[in-house]
Short mmCIF file of C-alpha atoms in Angstrom, two decimals:
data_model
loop_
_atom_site.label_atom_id
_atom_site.label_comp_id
_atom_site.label_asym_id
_atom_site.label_seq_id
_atom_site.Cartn_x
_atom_site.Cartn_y
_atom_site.Cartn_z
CA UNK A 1 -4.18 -8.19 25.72
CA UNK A 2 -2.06 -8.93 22.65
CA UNK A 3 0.06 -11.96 23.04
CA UNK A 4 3.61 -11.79 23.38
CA UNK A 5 4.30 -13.95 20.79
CA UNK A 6 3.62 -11.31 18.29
CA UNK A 7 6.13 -9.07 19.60
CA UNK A 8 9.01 -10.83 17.64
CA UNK A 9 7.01 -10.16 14.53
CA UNK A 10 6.65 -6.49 15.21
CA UNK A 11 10.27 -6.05 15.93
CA UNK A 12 11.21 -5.30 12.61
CA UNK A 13 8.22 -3.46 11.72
CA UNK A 14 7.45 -6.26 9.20
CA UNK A 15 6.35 -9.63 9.91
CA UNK A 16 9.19 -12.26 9.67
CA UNK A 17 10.32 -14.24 6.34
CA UNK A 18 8.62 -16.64 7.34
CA UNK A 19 5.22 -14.97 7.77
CA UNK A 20 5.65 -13.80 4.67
CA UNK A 21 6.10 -16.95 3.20
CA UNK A 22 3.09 -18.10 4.58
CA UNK A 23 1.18 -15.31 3.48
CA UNK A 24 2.36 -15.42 -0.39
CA UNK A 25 1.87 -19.20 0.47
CA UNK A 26 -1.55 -18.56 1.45
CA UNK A 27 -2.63 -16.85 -1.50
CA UNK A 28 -1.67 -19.01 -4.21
CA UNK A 29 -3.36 -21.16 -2.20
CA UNK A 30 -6.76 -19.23 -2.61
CA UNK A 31 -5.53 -18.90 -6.56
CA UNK A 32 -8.27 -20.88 -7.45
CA UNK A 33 -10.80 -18.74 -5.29
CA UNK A 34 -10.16 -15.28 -6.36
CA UNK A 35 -9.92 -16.54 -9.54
CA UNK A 36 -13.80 -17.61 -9.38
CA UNK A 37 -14.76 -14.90 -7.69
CA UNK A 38 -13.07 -12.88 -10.28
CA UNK A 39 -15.15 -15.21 -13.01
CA UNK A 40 -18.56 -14.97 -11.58
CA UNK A 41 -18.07 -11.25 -11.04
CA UNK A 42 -17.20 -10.48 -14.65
CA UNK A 43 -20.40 -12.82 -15.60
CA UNK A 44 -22.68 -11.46 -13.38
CA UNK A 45 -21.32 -7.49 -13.86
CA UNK A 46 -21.50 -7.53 -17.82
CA UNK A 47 -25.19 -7.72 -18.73
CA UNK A 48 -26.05 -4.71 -16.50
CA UNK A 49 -22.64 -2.26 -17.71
CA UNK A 50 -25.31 -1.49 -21.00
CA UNK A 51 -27.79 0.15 -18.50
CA UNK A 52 -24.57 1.99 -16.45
CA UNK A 53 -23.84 3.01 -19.70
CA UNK A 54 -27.13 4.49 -20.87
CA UNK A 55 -28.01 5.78 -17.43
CA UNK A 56 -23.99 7.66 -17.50
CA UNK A 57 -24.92 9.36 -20.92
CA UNK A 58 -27.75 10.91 -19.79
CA UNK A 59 -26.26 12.02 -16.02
CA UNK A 60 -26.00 15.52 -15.95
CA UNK A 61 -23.15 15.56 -13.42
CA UNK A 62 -20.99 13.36 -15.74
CA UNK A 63 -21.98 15.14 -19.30
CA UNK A 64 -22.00 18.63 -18.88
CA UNK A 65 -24.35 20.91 -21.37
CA UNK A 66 -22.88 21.59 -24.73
CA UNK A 67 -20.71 18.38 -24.31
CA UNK A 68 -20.89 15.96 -27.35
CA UNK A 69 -20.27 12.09 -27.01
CA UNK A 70 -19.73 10.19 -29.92
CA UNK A 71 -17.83 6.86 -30.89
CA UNK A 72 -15.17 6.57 -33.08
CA UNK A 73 -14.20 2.87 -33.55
CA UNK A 74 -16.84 0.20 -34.19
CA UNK A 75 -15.94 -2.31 -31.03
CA UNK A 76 -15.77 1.01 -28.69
CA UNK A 77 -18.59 -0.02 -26.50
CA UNK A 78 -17.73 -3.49 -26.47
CA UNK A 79 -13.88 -2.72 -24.81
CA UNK A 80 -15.74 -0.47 -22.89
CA UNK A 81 -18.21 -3.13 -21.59
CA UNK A 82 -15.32 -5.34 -20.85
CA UNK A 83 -13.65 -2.89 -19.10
CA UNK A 84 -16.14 -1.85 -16.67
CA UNK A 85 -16.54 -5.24 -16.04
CA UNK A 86 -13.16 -6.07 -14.89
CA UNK A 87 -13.40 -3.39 -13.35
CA UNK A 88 -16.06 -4.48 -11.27
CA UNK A 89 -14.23 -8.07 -11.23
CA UNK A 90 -11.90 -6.83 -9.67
CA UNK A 91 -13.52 -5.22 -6.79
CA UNK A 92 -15.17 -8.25 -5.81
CA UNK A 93 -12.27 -9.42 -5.91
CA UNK A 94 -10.36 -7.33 -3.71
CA UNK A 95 -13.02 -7.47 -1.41
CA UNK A 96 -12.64 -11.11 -0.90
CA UNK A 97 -8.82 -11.38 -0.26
CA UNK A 98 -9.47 -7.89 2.07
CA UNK A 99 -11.77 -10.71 4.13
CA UNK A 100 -10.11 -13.76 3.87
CA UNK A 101 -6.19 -12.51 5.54
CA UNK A 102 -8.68 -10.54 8.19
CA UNK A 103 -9.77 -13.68 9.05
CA UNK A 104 -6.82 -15.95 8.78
CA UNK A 105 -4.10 -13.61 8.93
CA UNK A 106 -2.87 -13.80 12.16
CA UNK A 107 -3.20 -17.76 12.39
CA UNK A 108 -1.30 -17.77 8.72
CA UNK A 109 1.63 -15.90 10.72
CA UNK A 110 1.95 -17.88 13.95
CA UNK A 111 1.57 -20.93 11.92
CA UNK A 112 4.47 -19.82 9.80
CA UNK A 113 6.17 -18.20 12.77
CA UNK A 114 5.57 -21.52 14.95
CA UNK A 115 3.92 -19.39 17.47
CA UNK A 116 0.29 -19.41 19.27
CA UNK A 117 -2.57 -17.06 18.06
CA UNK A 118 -5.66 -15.70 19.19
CA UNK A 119 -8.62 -17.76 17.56
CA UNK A 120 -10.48 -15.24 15.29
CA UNK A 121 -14.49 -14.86 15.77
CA UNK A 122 -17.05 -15.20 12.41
CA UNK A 123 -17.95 -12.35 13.20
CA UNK A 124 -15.04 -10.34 12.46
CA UNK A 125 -15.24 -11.27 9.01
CA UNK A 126 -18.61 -10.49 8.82
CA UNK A 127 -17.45 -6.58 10.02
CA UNK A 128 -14.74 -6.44 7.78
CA UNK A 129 -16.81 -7.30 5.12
CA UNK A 130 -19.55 -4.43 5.92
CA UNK A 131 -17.09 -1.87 6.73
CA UNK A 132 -15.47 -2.24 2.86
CA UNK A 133 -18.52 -2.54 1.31
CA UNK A 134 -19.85 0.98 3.35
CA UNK A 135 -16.12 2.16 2.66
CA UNK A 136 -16.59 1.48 -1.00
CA UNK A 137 -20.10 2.76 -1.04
CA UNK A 138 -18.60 5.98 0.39
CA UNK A 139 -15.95 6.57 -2.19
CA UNK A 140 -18.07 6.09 -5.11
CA UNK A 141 -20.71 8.43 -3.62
CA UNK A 142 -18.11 10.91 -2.63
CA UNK A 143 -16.77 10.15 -6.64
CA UNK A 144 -20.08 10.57 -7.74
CA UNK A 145 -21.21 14.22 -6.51
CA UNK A 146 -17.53 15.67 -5.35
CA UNK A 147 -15.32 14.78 -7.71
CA UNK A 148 -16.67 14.16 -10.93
CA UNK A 149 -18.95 17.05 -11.39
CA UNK A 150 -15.59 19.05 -10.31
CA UNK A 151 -13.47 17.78 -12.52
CA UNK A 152 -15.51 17.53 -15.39
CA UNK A 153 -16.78 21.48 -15.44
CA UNK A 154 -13.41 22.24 -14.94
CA UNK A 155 -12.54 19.90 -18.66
CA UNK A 156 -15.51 22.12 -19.93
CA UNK A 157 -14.16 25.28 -18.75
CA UNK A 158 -10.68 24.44 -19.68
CA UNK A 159 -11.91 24.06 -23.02
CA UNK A 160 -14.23 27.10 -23.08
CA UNK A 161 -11.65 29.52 -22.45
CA UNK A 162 -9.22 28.16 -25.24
CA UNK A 163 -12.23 28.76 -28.24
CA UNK A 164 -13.06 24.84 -28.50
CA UNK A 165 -16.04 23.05 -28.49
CA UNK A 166 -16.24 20.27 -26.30
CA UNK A 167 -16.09 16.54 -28.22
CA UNK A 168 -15.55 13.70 -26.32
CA UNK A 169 -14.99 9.85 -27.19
CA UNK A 170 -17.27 7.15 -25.42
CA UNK A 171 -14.33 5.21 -24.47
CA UNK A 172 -12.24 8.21 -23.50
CA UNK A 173 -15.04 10.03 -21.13
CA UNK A 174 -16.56 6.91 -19.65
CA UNK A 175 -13.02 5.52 -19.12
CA UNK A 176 -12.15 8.37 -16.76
CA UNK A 177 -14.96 8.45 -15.06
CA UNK A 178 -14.62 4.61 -14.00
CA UNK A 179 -10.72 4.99 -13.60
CA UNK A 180 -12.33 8.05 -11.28
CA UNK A 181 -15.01 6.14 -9.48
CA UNK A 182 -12.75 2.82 -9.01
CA UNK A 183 -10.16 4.85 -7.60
CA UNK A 184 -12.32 6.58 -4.90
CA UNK A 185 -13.72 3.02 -4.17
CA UNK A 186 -10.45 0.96 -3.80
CA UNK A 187 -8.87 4.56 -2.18
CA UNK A 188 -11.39 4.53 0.45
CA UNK A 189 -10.63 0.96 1.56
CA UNK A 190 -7.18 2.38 2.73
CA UNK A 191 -7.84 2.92 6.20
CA UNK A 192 -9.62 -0.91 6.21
CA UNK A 193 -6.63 -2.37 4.71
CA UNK A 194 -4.35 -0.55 7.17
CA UNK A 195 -6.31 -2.04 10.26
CA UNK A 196 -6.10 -5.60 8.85
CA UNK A 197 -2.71 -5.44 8.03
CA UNK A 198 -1.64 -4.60 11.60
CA UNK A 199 -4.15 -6.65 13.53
CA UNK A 200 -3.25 -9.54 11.43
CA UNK A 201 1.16 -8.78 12.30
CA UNK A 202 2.03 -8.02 9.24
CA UNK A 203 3.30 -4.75 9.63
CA UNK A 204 3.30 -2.44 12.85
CA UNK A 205 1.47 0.81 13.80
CA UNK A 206 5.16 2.51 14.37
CA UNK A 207 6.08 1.34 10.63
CA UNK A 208 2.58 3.02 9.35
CA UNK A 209 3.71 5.68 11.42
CA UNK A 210 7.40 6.00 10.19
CA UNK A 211 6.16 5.86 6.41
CA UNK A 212 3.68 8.50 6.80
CA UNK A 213 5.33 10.74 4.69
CA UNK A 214 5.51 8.49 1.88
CA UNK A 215 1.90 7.48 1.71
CA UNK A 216 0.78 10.58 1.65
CA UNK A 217 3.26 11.26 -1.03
CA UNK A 218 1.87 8.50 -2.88
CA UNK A 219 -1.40 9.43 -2.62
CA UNK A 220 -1.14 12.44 -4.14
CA UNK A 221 1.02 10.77 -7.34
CA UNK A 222 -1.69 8.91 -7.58
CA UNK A 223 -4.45 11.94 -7.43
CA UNK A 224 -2.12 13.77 -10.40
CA UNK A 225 -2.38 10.67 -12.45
CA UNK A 226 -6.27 10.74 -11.85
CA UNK A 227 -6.92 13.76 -12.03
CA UNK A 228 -6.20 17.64 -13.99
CA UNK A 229 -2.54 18.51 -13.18
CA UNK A 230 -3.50 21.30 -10.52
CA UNK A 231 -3.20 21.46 -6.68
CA UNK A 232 -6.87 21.45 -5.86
CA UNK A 233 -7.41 18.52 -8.20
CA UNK A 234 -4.92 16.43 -6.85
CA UNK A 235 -5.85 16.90 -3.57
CA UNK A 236 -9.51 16.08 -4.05
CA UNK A 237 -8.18 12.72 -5.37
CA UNK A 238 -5.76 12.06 -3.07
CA UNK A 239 -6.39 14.15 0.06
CA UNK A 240 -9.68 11.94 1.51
CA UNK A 241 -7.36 8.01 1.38
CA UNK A 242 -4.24 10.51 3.43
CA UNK A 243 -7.47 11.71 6.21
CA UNK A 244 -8.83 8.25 6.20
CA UNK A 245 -5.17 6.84 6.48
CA UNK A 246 -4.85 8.82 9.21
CA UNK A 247 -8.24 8.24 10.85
CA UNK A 248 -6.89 4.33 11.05
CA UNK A 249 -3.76 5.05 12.54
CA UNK A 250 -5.72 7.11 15.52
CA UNK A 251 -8.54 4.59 15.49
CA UNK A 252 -5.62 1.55 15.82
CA UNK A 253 -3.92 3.45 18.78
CA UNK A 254 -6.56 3.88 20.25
CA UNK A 255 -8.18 -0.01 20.74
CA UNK A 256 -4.96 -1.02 21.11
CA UNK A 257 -4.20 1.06 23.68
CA UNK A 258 -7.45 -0.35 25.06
CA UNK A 259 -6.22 -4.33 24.80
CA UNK A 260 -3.20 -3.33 26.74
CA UNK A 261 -5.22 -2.01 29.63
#
């Protein structure tokens, strides 16, 4: 059963000003961290973006037939390099901090809140950590043979039917793609970041709840931004994070439910 203590948090929907605190606290304490982890995943990501690139110019999904890719400025490829593996960076990145307030979330808030806590087990971080790496696994698969090939016949067809001939920069072409594929990865980890964030008290399932509308709102800003401005488009973008939102909520009510039994 949840403790009591963690009511008071709840009550506004938010965790208190001083959980916050302690949270924003928190993280500039782990500055130093994420800021290696950022490091070593930009060192270790950059050698191997020339093979992603070679092996993406020569994927049929992502280059359609009659599709030309050329490069226009001399340090194209290098920007590009660097941007893939920030890119990358980043989602290690993420990843990291996703683990680290599963794990000391809650204690971070009663510590802050002067209140007791539930001691967390190792092994939870270990299952947050597989369930975002299978979560971003999933979105860059589903990015891979749903949404790219999708969106890039359409380009081709779009073209087609106005008399042009397809010519597309490095930078440009590759650049959507990864803003594509990062998106589905980091979208995908929506329903993760929603369980954390309300097993750890910093927001409430009734504030999820009361916000729905706006999150799925958002998610689809986000899917025209990503993607060609029509309805199907921006629902293939933003429509799986607003089902897997929603899969969280359900999957949250239901094991907490549970604890209160």
């Amino acid at each position: 059963m949840r403790m009591k203590s963690q009511q008071s948090v709840f009550a506004s929907g938010f965790t208190s000003r001083a959980g916050l605190r302690g949270v924003v606290s928190h993280i500039k304490g782990r500055i130093r961290v994420l800021a290696l982890v950022f490091t070593f995943g930009f060192i270790i990501s950059y050698p191997i973006t020339e093979r992603m690139i070679v092996w993406a110019s020569g994927n049929g999904d992502w280059r359609p037939d009659n599709v030309e890719i050329i490069i226009i400025q001399p340090l194209e490829l290098i920007i590009l390099k660097l941007k893939i593996s920030v890119n990358m960076a980043l989602g290690a990145t993420l990843l990291a901090m996703i683990a680290d307030l599963s794990l000391n979330g809650a204690r971070i808030i009663s510590h802050s809140t002067r209140t007791l806590h539930e001691n967390q087990s190792p092994s939870r971080l270990i299952l947050i950590s597989l369930a975002s790496v299978a979560l971003g696994v999933m979105g860059i698969c589903y990015a891979n043979y749903v949404l790219i090939p999708f969106l890039m016949e359409y380009l081709v067809q779009d073209s087609t039917a106005a008399g042009l001939n397809a010519t597309w920069q490095v930078g440009s072409w590759l650049g959507f793609i990864l803003g594509l594929l990062t998106a589905s990865a980091v979208g995908f980890q929506v329903p993760l970041a929603v369980f954390v964030l309300i097993r750890s008290g910093l927001i409430s399932p009734e504030t999820i709840t009361g916000s729905r509308s706006i999150l799925w709102f958002a998610a689809l800003v986000a899917g025209a931004f990503l993607s060609p401005p029509d309805p199907l488009s921006m629902f293939l973008v933003g429509g799986p994070v607003v089902i897997l939102m929603e899969l969280a909520i359900q999957i949250e009510r239901v094991s907490g439910s549970r604890e209160v039994n």
